[in-house]
mmCIF file of C-alpha atoms in Angstrom:
data_model
loop_
_atom_site.group_PDB
_atom_site.id
_atom_site.type_symbol
_atom_site.label_atom_id
_atom_site.label_comp_id
_atom_site.label_asym_id
_atom_site.label_seq_id
_atom_site.Cartn_x
_atom_site.Cartn_y
_atom_site.Cartn_z
ATOM 1 C CA MET A 1 0.111 0.148 -0.035
ATOM 2 C CA ILE A 2 1.285 3.230 -1.015
ATOM 3 C CA SER A 3 1.711 6.234 1.445
ATOM 4 C CA VAL A 4 -0.348 9.297 1.606
ATOM 5 C CA GLU A 5 2.452 11.325 0.314
ATOM 6 C CA ASP A 6 2.854 9.029 -2.660
ATOM 7 C CA TRP A 7 -0.871 9.053 -3.220
ATOM 8 C CA ALA A 8 -0.909 12.929 -3.278
ATOM 9 C CA LEU A 9 2.333 12.954 -5.595
ATOM 10 C CA ILE A 10 0.696 10.609 -7.888
ATOM 11 C CA ARG A 11 -2.668 12.746 -8.411
ATOM 12 C CA ARG A 12 -0.530 15.987 -8.665
ATOM 13 C CA LEU A 13 1.685 14.661 -11.400
ATOM 14 C CA VAL A 14 -1.227 13.145 -13.383
ATOM 15 C CA ALA A 15 -3.274 16.452 -12.919
ATOM 16 C CA ASP A 16 -0.185 18.259 -14.557
ATOM 17 C CA GLY A 17 -0.340 15.777 -17.465
ATOM 18 C CA VAL A 18 2.071 13.407 -16.871
ATOM 19 C CA PRO A 19 1.085 9.988 -18.360
ATOM 20 C CA GLN A 20 0.403 7.366 -15.625
ATOM 21 C CA ARG A 21 2.675 4.966 -17.327
ATOM 22 C CA GLN A 22 5.653 7.428 -16.698
ATOM 23 C CA VAL A 23 4.518 8.242 -13.321
ATOM 24 C CA ALA A 24 4.614 4.438 -12.658
ATOM 25 C CA ARG A 25 8.075 4.365 -13.933
ATOM 26 C CA ASP A 26 9.396 7.237 -12.138
ATOM 27 C CA LEU A 27 8.032 6.347 -9.016
ATOM 28 C CA GLY A 28 8.769 2.473 -8.966
ATOM 29 C CA ILE A 29 5.299 1.252 -8.725
ATOM 30 C CA GLY A 30 2.767 -0.582 -10.761
ATOM 31 C CA ARG A 31 0.533 1.248 -13.306
ATOM 32 C CA SER A 32 -2.588 -0.311 -11.684
ATOM 33 C CA THR A 33 -1.588 1.281 -8.531
ATOM 34 C CA VAL A 34 -1.253 4.545 -9.968
ATOM 35 C CA ALA A 35 -4.719 4.024 -11.803
ATOM 36 C CA ARG A 36 -6.457 3.236 -8.336
ATOM 37 C CA ALA A 37 -4.831 6.275 -6.715
ATOM 38 C CA VAL A 38 -6.305 8.486 -9.417
ATOM 39 C CA ALA A 39 -9.536 6.978 -9.405
ATOM 40 C CA SER A 40 -9.905 7.011 -5.357
ATOM 41 C CA ASP A 41 -11.932 9.619 -3.425
ATOM 42 C CA GLY A 42 -9.823 9.621 -0.478
ATOM 43 C CA PRO A 43 -6.204 8.972 0.737
ATOM 44 C CA PRO A 44 -5.150 5.226 1.259
ATOM 45 C CA LYS A 45 -5.675 3.809 4.808
ATOM 46 C CA TYR A 46 -5.028 0.498 6.372
ATOM 47 C CA GLU A 47 -8.200 -1.257 7.257
ATOM 48 C CA ARG A 48 -7.804 -4.797 9.019
ATOM 49 C CA PRO A 49 -10.524 -7.078 7.909
ATOM 50 C CA ALA A 50 -12.869 -8.119 10.940
ATOM 51 C CA VAL A 51 -12.263 -11.499 12.211
ATOM 52 C CA PRO A 52 -13.999 -13.317 14.995
ATOM 53 C CA THR A 53 -12.508 -12.992 18.586
ATOM 54 C CA SER A 54 -12.811 -14.719 21.792
ATOM 55 C CA PHE A 55 -15.475 -12.086 22.716
ATOM 56 C CA THR A 56 -17.661 -12.629 19.763
ATOM 57 C CA PRO A 57 -19.465 -15.771 21.198
ATOM 58 C CA PHE A 58 -20.272 -13.553 24.346
ATOM 59 C CA GLU A 59 -21.608 -10.521 22.532
ATOM 60 C CA SER A 60 -25.256 -11.376 22.123
ATOM 61 C CA ALA A 61 -25.378 -12.322 26.007
ATOM 62 C CA VAL A 62 -23.699 -8.950 26.797
ATOM 63 C CA ARG A 63 -26.109 -7.040 24.579
ATOM 64 C CA GLN A 64 -29.173 -8.496 26.478
ATOM 65 C CA LEU A 65 -27.941 -7.421 29.742
ATOM 66 C CA LEU A 66 -27.159 -4.182 28.627
ATOM 67 C CA VAL A 67 -30.543 -3.731 27.385
ATOM 68 C CA THR A 68 -32.345 -4.331 30.593
ATOM 69 C CA THR A 69 -29.573 -2.722 32.838
ATOM 70 C CA PRO A 70 -27.265 -0.276 30.795
ATOM 71 C CA ASP A 71 -25.076 0.517 33.845
ATOM 72 C CA MET A 72 -24.336 -2.803 34.987
ATOM 73 C CA PRO A 73 -20.575 -2.971 35.875
ATOM 74 C CA ALA A 74 -18.459 -4.968 33.488
ATOM 75 C CA THR A 75 -17.082 -7.334 36.304
ATOM 76 C CA VAL A 76 -20.669 -8.402 36.852
ATOM 77 C CA ILE A 77 -21.578 -8.932 33.345
ATOM 78 C CA ALA A 78 -18.323 -10.946 32.911
ATOM 79 C CA GLU A 79 -19.748 -13.129 35.891
ATOM 80 C CA ARG A 80 -23.055 -13.494 34.307
ATOM 81 C CA VAL A 81 -22.160 -14.554 30.790
ATOM 82 C CA GLY A 82 -19.316 -16.969 32.158
ATOM 83 C CA TRP A 83 -16.311 -14.951 30.881
ATOM 84 C CA THR A 84 -13.002 -16.470 31.983
ATOM 85 C CA GLY A 85 -10.394 -14.494 29.922
ATOM 86 C CA SER A 86 -8.767 -10.995 30.530
ATOM 87 C CA ILE A 87 -11.078 -8.788 32.285
ATOM 88 C CA THR A 88 -9.384 -5.782 30.602
ATOM 89 C CA TRP A 89 -10.044 -7.077 27.141
ATOM 90 C CA PHE A 90 -13.669 -7.595 28.282
ATOM 91 C CA ARG A 91 -13.956 -4.056 29.838
ATOM 92 C CA GLU A 92 -13.012 -2.569 26.320
ATOM 93 C CA HIS A 93 -15.765 -4.411 24.462
ATOM 94 C CA VAL A 94 -18.316 -3.642 27.062
ATOM 95 C CA ARG A 95 -17.250 -0.004 26.916
ATOM 96 C CA ARG A 96 -17.814 -0.176 23.005
ATOM 97 C CA LEU A 97 -21.230 -1.627 23.415
ATOM 98 C CA ARG A 98 -22.574 0.367 26.399
ATOM 99 C CA PRO A 99 -23.486 3.566 24.512
ATOM 100 C CA GLU A 100 -25.515 1.751 22.092
ATOM 101 C CA HIS A 101 -27.918 0.701 24.803
ATOM 102 C CA ARG A 102 -27.711 3.686 27.308
ATOM 103 C CA PRO A 103 -30.520 6.197 27.280
ATOM 104 C CA VAL A 104 -29.444 9.593 25.954
ATOM 105 C CA ASP A 105 -30.139 12.586 28.260
ATOM 106 C CA PRO A 106 -29.652 15.692 26.092
ATOM 107 C CA SER A 107 -29.101 19.137 27.885
ATOM 108 C CA ASP A 108 -30.515 22.174 26.216
ATOM 109 C CA ARG A 109 -28.702 25.475 25.831
ATOM 110 C CA LEU A 110 -30.536 27.755 28.467
ATOM 111 C CA THR A 111 -31.380 31.377 28.153
ATOM 112 C CA TRP A 112 -31.827 33.370 31.388
ATOM 113 C CA LEU A 113 -34.132 36.257 30.927
ATOM 114 C CA ALA A 114 -33.560 39.439 33.140
ATOM 115 C CA GLY A 115 -35.062 39.184 36.662
ATOM 116 C CA ASP A 116 -36.231 35.614 35.959
ATOM 117 C CA ALA A 117 -33.996 33.534 38.145
ATOM 118 C CA ALA A 118 -31.332 33.252 40.697
ATOM 119 C CA GLN A 119 -29.381 30.160 41.342
ATOM 120 C CA CYS A 120 -28.668 29.144 44.919
ATOM 121 C CA ASP A 121 -26.007 26.765 46.401
ATOM 122 C CA LEU A 122 -23.813 26.085 49.198
ATOM 123 C CA TRP A 123 -20.060 25.933 48.677
ATOM 124 C CA PHE A 124 -17.768 24.438 51.092
ATOM 125 C CA PRO A 125 -14.338 26.160 51.011
ATOM 126 C CA PRO A 126 -11.381 23.788 51.119
ATOM 127 C CA THR A 127 -10.061 25.318 54.321
ATOM 128 C CA LYS A 128 -11.130 25.134 58.031
ATOM 129 C CA VAL A 129 -12.129 28.419 59.839
ATOM 130 C CA PRO A 130 -11.234 29.056 63.548
ATOM 131 C CA LEU A 131 -14.154 29.224 65.907
ATOM 132 C CA GLU A 132 -15.084 30.638 69.390
ATOM 133 C CA ASP A 133 -13.671 27.870 71.371
ATOM 134 C CA GLY A 134 -10.342 27.414 69.523
ATOM 135 C CA SER A 135 -11.539 24.586 67.320
ATOM 136 C CA THR A 136 -11.728 24.713 63.404
ATOM 137 C CA ALA A 137 -14.629 23.635 61.144
ATOM 138 C CA SER A 138 -15.221 23.597 57.547
ATOM 139 C CA LEU A 139 -18.313 25.812 57.195
ATOM 140 C CA PRO A 140 -20.643 26.226 54.186
ATOM 141 C CA VAL A 141 -21.096 29.468 52.379
ATOM 142 C CA MET A 142 -24.371 30.210 50.652
ATOM 143 C CA VAL A 143 -23.874 31.635 47.216
ATOM 144 C CA ILE A 144 -26.711 33.413 45.012
ATOM 145 C CA THR A 145 -26.039 34.088 41.523
ATOM 146 C CA ALA A 146 -28.384 36.143 39.378
ATOM 147 C CA ALA A 147 -28.454 34.031 36.306
ATOM 148 C CA HIS A 148 -28.985 36.971 33.601
ATOM 149 C CA SER A 149 -26.381 39.251 35.052
ATOM 150 C CA ARG A 150 -23.974 36.841 36.845
ATOM 151 C CA PHE A 151 -23.976 38.922 39.662
ATOM 152 C CA MET A 152 -22.700 37.058 42.941
ATOM 153 C CA VAL A 153 -23.454 37.663 46.809
ATOM 154 C CA ALA A 154 -22.379 35.317 49.189
ATOM 155 C CA LYS A 155 -22.503 34.571 53.063
ATOM 156 C CA MET A 156 -20.766 32.022 55.444
ATOM 157 C CA ILE A 157 -23.289 30.216 57.640
ATOM 158 C CA PRO A 158 -22.838 28.050 60.717
ATOM 159 C CA THR A 159 -25.017 25.121 59.777
ATOM 160 C CA ARG A 160 -27.018 23.608 56.948
ATOM 161 C CA HIS A 161 -30.422 23.766 59.015
ATOM 162 C CA THR A 162 -33.322 25.253 57.324
ATOM 163 C CA GLN A 163 -33.319 28.167 59.931
ATOM 164 C CA ASP A 164 -29.718 29.371 58.932
ATOM 165 C CA LEU A 165 -30.393 28.693 55.140
ATOM 166 C CA LEU A 166 -33.378 31.056 55.330
ATOM 167 C CA LEU A 167 -31.672 33.547 57.405
ATOM 168 C CA ALA A 168 -28.697 33.876 54.772
ATOM 169 C CA MET A 169 -31.033 33.930 51.848
ATOM 170 C CA TRP A 170 -33.000 36.900 53.312
ATOM 171 C CA LEU A 171 -29.689 38.680 54.099
ATOM 172 C CA LEU A 172 -28.333 38.155 50.659
ATOM 173 C CA LEU A 173 -31.601 39.099 48.917
ATOM 174 C CA GLN A 174 -31.526 42.286 50.816
ATOM 175 C CA GLN A 175 -27.943 42.806 49.574
ATOM 176 C CA LEU A 176 -29.191 42.184 46.135
ATOM 177 C CA GLY A 177 -31.941 44.654 46.760
ATOM 178 C CA ARG A 178 -34.738 42.871 44.770
ATOM 179 C CA VAL A 179 -36.168 39.351 44.681
ATOM 180 C CA PRO A 180 -35.849 37.053 41.742
ATOM 181 C CA ARG A 181 -38.896 35.500 40.225
ATOM 182 C CA ARG A 182 -37.522 32.029 40.653
ATOM 183 C CA LEU A 183 -34.928 30.699 43.273
ATOM 184 C CA ILE A 184 -33.402 27.626 42.024
ATOM 185 C CA TRP A 185 -31.916 24.938 44.308
ATOM 186 C CA ASP A 186 -30.687 21.455 44.124
ATOM 187 C CA ASN A 187 -32.128 18.779 46.587
ATOM 188 C CA GLU A 188 -30.414 20.286 49.691
ATOM 189 C CA SER A 189 -32.096 18.617 52.609
ATOM 190 C CA GLY A 190 -32.585 22.165 54.501
ATOM 191 C CA ILE A 191 -34.497 23.379 51.570
ATOM 192 C CA GLY A 192 -36.635 20.195 50.996
ATOM 193 C CA ARG A 193 -36.543 16.564 49.823
ATOM 194 C CA GLY A 194 -39.034 14.727 47.654
ATOM 195 C CA LYS A 195 -42.208 16.502 46.803
ATOM 196 C CA ARG A 196 -42.363 18.770 49.970
ATOM 197 C CA HIS A 197 -40.146 21.951 50.884
ATOM 198 C CA ALA A 198 -38.789 21.832 54.344
ATOM 199 C CA GLU A 199 -40.891 23.457 57.244
ATOM 200 C CA GLY A 200 -40.755 27.131 56.837
ATOM 201 C CA VAL A 201 -39.738 27.278 53.343
ATOM 202 C CA GLY A 202 -43.139 27.780 51.829
ATOM 203 C CA ALA A 203 -44.041 30.619 54.255
ATOM 204 C CA PHE A 204 -40.681 32.166 53.335
ATOM 205 C CA THR A 205 -41.491 32.101 49.615
ATOM 206 C CA GLY A 206 -44.911 33.133 49.828
ATOM 207 C CA THR A 207 -43.773 36.175 51.852
ATOM 208 C CA LEU A 208 -41.545 37.195 49.152
ATOM 209 C CA ALA A 209 -43.935 36.317 46.444
ATOM 210 C CA THR A 210 -41.571 34.413 44.509
ATOM 211 C CA THR A 211 -41.244 30.702 43.496
ATOM 212 C CA LEU A 212 -38.527 28.230 44.816
ATOM 213 C CA VAL A 213 -37.687 25.563 42.429
ATOM 214 C CA ARG A 214 -35.917 22.370 43.510
ATOM 215 C CA LEU A 215 -34.225 20.690 40.467
ATOM 216 C CA LYS A 216 -34.563 16.873 39.900
ATOM 217 C CA PRO A 217 -31.531 14.546 40.517
ATOM 218 C CA TYR A 218 -29.033 14.314 37.889
ATOM 219 C CA ASP A 219 -29.827 17.743 36.571
ATOM 220 C CA PRO A 220 -26.477 19.831 37.046
ATOM 221 C CA GLU A 221 -26.937 21.801 33.847
ATOM 222 C CA SER A 222 -30.115 23.597 35.124
ATOM 223 C CA LYS A 223 -27.715 25.024 37.966
ATOM 224 C CA GLY A 224 -24.425 25.256 36.131
ATOM 225 C CA VAL A 225 -24.002 28.949 36.571
ATOM 226 C CA VAL A 226 -23.427 28.955 40.483
ATOM 227 C CA GLU A 227 -21.687 25.714 40.236
ATOM 228 C CA ARG A 228 -19.125 27.000 37.836
ATOM 229 C CA ARG A 229 -18.619 30.025 40.077
ATOM 230 C CA ASN A 230 -17.634 27.486 43.140
ATOM 231 C CA GLY A 231 -15.076 26.093 41.051
ATOM 232 C CA PHE A 232 -13.944 29.806 40.208
ATOM 233 C CA PHE A 233 -13.686 30.748 43.972
ATOM 234 C CA GLU A 234 -11.389 27.781 44.758
ATOM 235 C CA THR A 235 -9.001 28.747 41.976
ATOM 236 C CA SER A 236 -9.129 32.336 42.092
ATOM 237 C CA PHE A 237 -10.144 33.527 45.777
ATOM 238 C CA MET A 238 -8.824 30.780 48.068
ATOM 239 C CA PRO A 239 -5.100 30.343 47.089
ATOM 240 C CA GLY A 240 -2.843 31.899 49.498
ATOM 241 C CA ARG A 241 -5.365 33.079 52.099
ATOM 242 C CA SER A 242 -6.104 32.343 55.615
ATOM 243 C CA PHE A 243 -8.884 33.374 57.970
ATOM 244 C CA ALA A 244 -9.273 34.391 61.717
ATOM 245 C CA SER A 245 -13.046 33.891 62.097
ATOM 246 C CA PRO A 246 -16.079 33.706 59.918
ATOM 247 C CA ALA A 247 -16.487 37.275 60.074
ATOM 248 C CA ASP A 248 -12.823 37.654 58.717
ATOM 249 C CA PHE A 249 -13.749 35.302 55.869
ATOM 250 C CA ASP A 250 -16.922 37.322 54.906
ATOM 251 C CA ALA A 251 -15.048 40.479 54.851
ATOM 252 C CA GLN A 252 -12.281 39.238 52.673
ATOM 253 C CA PHE A 253 -14.727 37.345 50.284
ATOM 254 C CA GLY A 254 -16.937 40.362 50.093
ATOM 255 C CA ASP A 255 -14.159 42.682 49.036
ATOM 256 C CA TRP A 256 -13.160 40.042 46.210
ATOM 257 C CA LEU A 257 -16.854 39.607 45.205
ATOM 258 C CA GLY A 258 -16.664 43.387 44.484
ATOM 259 C CA LYS A 259 -13.713 43.012 42.176
ATOM 260 C CA ALA A 260 -14.953 39.747 40.645
ATOM 261 C CA ASN A 261 -18.552 41.244 39.752
ATOM 262 C CA ALA A 262 -16.584 43.866 37.831
ATOM 263 C CA ARG A 263 -14.798 41.448 35.552
ATOM 264 C CA VAL A 264 -15.884 40.616 32.079
ATOM 265 C CA VAL A 265 -17.720 37.043 32.163
ATOM 266 C CA ARG A 266 -16.565 35.306 29.083
ATOM 267 C CA THR A 267 -19.897 33.661 28.158
ATOM 268 C CA ILE A 268 -22.129 36.718 28.249
ATOM 269 C CA LYS A 269 -19.187 39.165 27.113
ATOM 270 C CA ALA A 270 -20.293 41.504 29.773
ATOM 271 C CA ARG A 271 -19.599 42.805 33.367
ATOM 272 C CA PRO A 272 -22.192 41.643 35.867
ATOM 273 C CA VAL A 273 -22.304 45.112 37.607
ATOM 274 C CA ASP A 274 -23.071 46.614 34.149
ATOM 275 C CA LEU A 275 -26.112 44.124 33.646
ATOM 276 C CA LEU A 276 -27.371 44.328 37.398
ATOM 277 C CA ASP A 277 -29.651 47.488 36.991
ATOM 278 C CA ALA A 278 -31.613 45.626 34.069
ATOM 279 C CA ASP A 279 -31.868 42.375 36.081
ATOM 280 C CA ARG A 280 -33.098 44.222 39.061
ATOM 281 C CA ALA A 281 -35.609 46.367 37.221
ATOM 282 C CA ALA A 282 -37.331 42.976 36.226
ATOM 283 C CA MET A 283 -37.348 41.229 39.514
ATOM 284 C CA LEU A 284 -39.947 41.726 42.319
ATOM 285 C CA PRO A 285 -39.542 44.238 45.084
ATOM 286 C CA LEU A 286 -38.531 43.445 48.804
ATOM 287 C CA PRO A 287 -41.827 42.610 50.911
ATOM 288 C CA PRO A 288 -42.824 45.391 53.016
ATOM 289 C CA VAL A 289 -42.938 43.053 56.071
ATOM 290 C CA ALA A 290 -39.718 41.071 56.595
ATOM 291 C CA PRO A 291 -40.302 37.152 56.517
ATOM 292 C CA ALA A 292 -40.176 35.208 59.636
ATOM 293 C CA VAL A 293 -36.809 33.684 59.694
ATOM 294 C CA GLY A 294 -34.519 32.324 62.251
ATOM 295 C CA TRP A 295 -34.414 29.690 65.050
ATOM 296 C CA VAL A 296 -37.887 30.293 66.987
ATOM 297 C CA ASN A 297 -38.945 28.178 70.067
ATOM 298 C CA ARG A 298 -41.312 28.591 72.960
ATOM 299 C CA VAL A 299 -40.256 26.643 76.002
ATOM 300 C CA ARG A 300 -40.919 26.548 79.905
ATOM 301 C CA LEU A 301 -37.839 27.512 81.528
ATOM 302 C CA GLY A 302 -36.608 24.835 84.079
ATOM 303 C CA ARG A 303 -34.333 24.956 87.135
ATOM 304 C CA ASP A 304 -31.277 24.732 84.937
ATOM 305 C CA TYR A 305 -32.015 28.267 83.712
ATOM 306 C CA TYR A 306 -30.581 27.501 80.103
ATOM 307 C CA VAL A 307 -32.287 27.318 76.686
ATOM 308 C CA ARG A 308 -30.671 25.405 73.619
ATOM 309 C CA VAL A 309 -30.186 26.965 70.239
ATOM 310 C CA ASP A 310 -28.793 24.515 67.712
ATOM 311 C CA SER A 311 -26.271 22.709 69.925
ATOM 312 C CA ASN A 312 -25.268 25.577 72.436
ATOM 313 C CA ASP A 313 -27.002 26.386 75.799
ATOM 314 C CA TYR A 314 -27.411 30.171 76.601
ATOM 315 C CA SER A 315 -28.473 31.502 80.237
ATOM 316 C CA VAL A 316 -31.728 33.099 80.964
ATOM 317 C CA ASP A 317 -32.791 35.354 83.967
ATOM 318 C CA PRO A 318 -33.758 32.703 86.661
ATOM 319 C CA ASN A 319 -36.797 35.101 87.799
ATOM 320 C CA VAL A 320 -38.759 33.404 85.119
ATOM 321 C CA ILE A 321 -38.069 29.829 85.967
ATOM 322 C CA GLY A 322 -41.255 27.811 85.643
ATOM 323 C CA ARG A 323 -42.669 30.380 83.144
ATOM 324 C CA PHE A 324 -42.848 30.189 79.277
ATOM 325 C CA VAL A 325 -40.252 32.074 77.383
ATOM 326 C CA ASP A 326 -39.784 32.833 73.697
ATOM 327 C CA VAL A 327 -36.447 32.056 72.119
ATOM 328 C CA HIS A 328 -35.386 33.786 69.077
ATOM 329 C CA ALA A 329 -32.020 33.434 67.089
ATOM 330 C CA ASP A 330 -30.296 34.813 64.009
ATOM 331 C CA LEU A 331 -26.898 34.178 62.625
ATOM 332 C CA THR A 332 -25.312 36.723 65.243
ATOM 333 C CA ARG A 333 -27.480 36.953 68.317
ATOM 334 C CA VAL A 334 -29.738 35.022 70.682
ATOM 335 C CA GLU A 335 -32.645 36.723 72.501
ATOM 336 C CA VAL A 336 -35.161 35.251 75.092
ATOM 337 C CA ARG A 337 -38.385 37.067 76.000
ATOM 338 C CA HIS A 338 -40.997 36.599 78.610
ATOM 339 C CA GLU A 339 -44.420 38.230 77.810
ATOM 340 C CA GLY A 340 -42.428 40.585 75.430
ATOM 341 C CA ARG A 341 -39.927 41.506 77.974
ATOM 342 C CA LEU A 342 -36.088 40.760 77.145
ATOM 343 C CA VAL A 343 -34.750 38.367 79.846
ATOM 344 C CA ALA A 344 -31.650 37.191 77.977
ATOM 345 C CA ALA A 345 -29.436 38.395 75.121
ATOM 346 C CA HIS A 346 -26.224 36.676 73.817
ATOM 347 C CA ASP A 347 -23.999 36.775 70.696
ATOM 348 C CA ARG A 348 -24.740 33.481 69.040
ATOM 349 C CA VAL A 349 -21.492 31.190 68.988
ATOM 350 C CA TRP A 350 -20.949 29.098 65.878
ATOM 351 C CA ALA A 351 -18.782 26.336 67.805
ATOM 352 C CA ARG A 352 -20.563 23.244 69.061
ATOM 353 C CA GLY A 353 -21.480 22.115 72.581
ATOM 354 C CA MET A 354 -20.769 25.363 74.358
ATOM 355 C CA THR A 355 -22.517 26.920 77.359
ATOM 356 C CA LEU A 356 -22.858 30.662 77.454
ATOM 357 C CA THR A 357 -23.530 32.234 80.713
ATOM 358 C CA ASP A 358 -24.269 35.773 82.012
ATOM 359 C CA PRO A 359 -22.690 36.562 85.118
ATOM 360 C CA ALA A 360 -25.855 38.597 86.101
ATOM 361 C CA HIS A 361 -27.841 35.463 85.730
ATOM 362 C CA VAL A 362 -25.555 33.572 88.266
ATOM 363 C CA ALA A 363 -25.711 36.262 90.627
ATOM 364 C CA THR A 364 -29.663 36.294 90.568
ATOM 365 C CA ALA A 365 -29.620 32.534 90.868
ATOM 366 C CA LYS A 366 -27.511 32.899 93.957
ATOM 367 C CA VAL A 367 -29.885 35.224 95.713
ATOM 368 C CA LEU A 368 -32.955 33.259 94.811
ATOM 369 C CA ARG A 369 -31.307 30.177 96.164
ATOM 370 C CA GLU A 370 -30.265 31.886 99.329
ATOM 371 C CA GLN A 371 -33.869 33.050 99.815
ATOM 372 C CA PHE A 372 -35.279 29.524 99.229
ATOM 373 C CA GLN A 373 -32.923 28.105 101.855
ATOM 374 C CA LEU A 374 -33.751 30.447 104.687
ATOM 375 C CA PRO A 375 -36.158 28.759 107.519
ATOM 376 C CA ARG A 376 -39.578 29.598 107.369
ATOM 377 C CA PRO A 377 -40.992 31.361 110.598
ATOM 378 C CA ALA A 378 -43.379 29.215 112.608
ATOM 379 C CA ALA A 379 -46.929 30.235 112.668
ATOM 380 C CA ASP A 380 -48.612 31.919 115.909
ATOM 381 C CA PRO A 381 -51.120 29.352 117.446
ATOM 382 C CA ASP A 382 -53.200 32.133 119.043
ATOM 383 C CA ASP A 383 -53.316 33.925 115.743
ATOM 384 C CA GLU A 384 -54.400 30.670 114.147
ATOM 385 C CA LEU A 385 -57.078 29.985 116.556
ATOM 386 C CA GLY A 386 -58.269 33.729 116.695
ATOM 387 C CA ARG A 387 -58.113 34.891 113.158
ATOM 388 C CA ASP A 388 -56.901 32.445 110.582
ATOM 389 C CA LEU A 389 -59.245 29.550 111.602
ATOM 390 C CA PRO A 390 -62.485 31.038 112.753
ATOM 391 C CA ARG A 391 -64.789 28.560 114.835
ATOM 392 C CA ASP A 392 -68.326 27.856 114.792
ATOM 393 C CA LEU A 393 -69.995 29.109 118.166
ATOM 394 C CA ALA A 394 -71.530 25.689 118.673
ATOM 395 C CA ASP A 395 -68.062 24.358 119.547
ATOM 396 C CA TYR A 396 -67.957 26.550 122.566
ATOM 397 C CA ASP A 397 -71.562 25.192 123.760
ATOM 398 C CA ARG A 398 -70.254 21.704 123.301
ATOM 399 C CA ALA A 399 -66.922 22.568 125.162
ATOM 400 C CA PHE A 400 -68.982 23.870 128.236
ATOM 401 C CA GLY A 401 -71.527 21.283 128.275
ATOM 402 C CA LEU A 402 -74.432 23.504 127.295
ATOM 403 C CA ILE A 403 -75.803 21.254 124.675
ATOM 404 C CA ASP A 404 -75.467 18.129 126.834
ATOM 405 C CA GLY A 405 -77.544 19.857 129.501
ATOM 406 C CA GLY A 406 -80.457 20.651 127.179
ATOM 407 C CA LEU A 407 -79.521 24.220 126.988
ATOM 408 C CA SER A 408 -77.865 26.042 124.162
ATOM 409 C CA THR A 409 -77.138 29.739 123.406
ATOM 410 C CA SER A 410 -78.417 31.190 120.273
ATOM 411 C CA PRO A 411 -75.783 32.585 118.275
ATOM 412 C CA VAL A 412 -78.065 35.291 117.158
ATOM 413 C CA ASP A 413 -79.418 37.042 120.409
ATOM 414 C CA GLY A 414 -77.822 35.065 123.154
ATOM 415 C CA GLU A 415 -81.120 33.828 124.825
ATOM 416 C CA GLU A 416 -81.165 30.592 126.552
ATOM 417 C CA VAL A 417 -83.337 27.929 124.886
ATOM 418 C CA ALA A 418 -84.773 24.859 126.905
#
């Protein structure tokens, strides 16, 4: 078989008018070879004729298994069909056949209209942040990206619980200044699973008059805008940085986002800050009344005058022991009220298993304990007989034997009656 270079030379010489016989003589090849090269539509290539292999007898059985279970592992298929040869050789043939039987899941090219949607996600930075008790933890960061303008806002949060997710969403939407018509989430457990939203999510979106869309599994393309930002953060923001606290992380990340939102995005060929006004104009306004978000609980305060928020305990004024108190906490503060009166206020800690005690509460508890332990004064028996326990006048008649002698004194006029 001639090379591609010889094939090209033959066709050029013949096109220049050189006779095929002379071309064959000059190149030292047969005239039939020259004729085939001139008549061919493409360059020559080596093709090995198909011959039966050791896999051929098993191919039909493998295809039957792939029809019913396209994702069955090659090792399991080899066991089912009785293959005893090289597993590497078997895997190559299964890899060749599998696409013919696997269902196709095409992804459409999405177009995001102004104000229509914002994609929400949790990003876990590849670092640990110091907390109040000296420990370190890998904390999630909520990221909201406006799909049309690609404008990004973000906030580190202590947990993935619904309460903290809604708190962060409300803070970020306030930073955005408007409410997108759709908030797109994946199957985050704090937002909802299956067909139902988590408790409180419906009331939150109802107050905002927006729609929360939870994507079906295996649909990453519908949330690809924010997913790509997560990778962008790890390659452009994280390298060479260290953080002293969650607040320090938010400060550094906020400054960096201001610069990132002013850069040209390759896919839209524009800067997010330049498209933000048009995106906001098509969004919904913030509600006149803020949604009810945060950790909310109503408990009866026990002798151990502490209430729990997430995994931490916070002291409360012992004067309201035994009464119902209302506990409310956001990302930074914990407040406890009794009948509207503030009876405890603490900074919320993000570490776990801590006990926060107000020294004033300890002092109050000591005073109440000392008062409880004081001996109670004995009651005056005369006072008990005279005032506290009034007697019936008939008791005195019986005591002096007047009733037994057939006489009694009327309690009305004091006359003797026979």
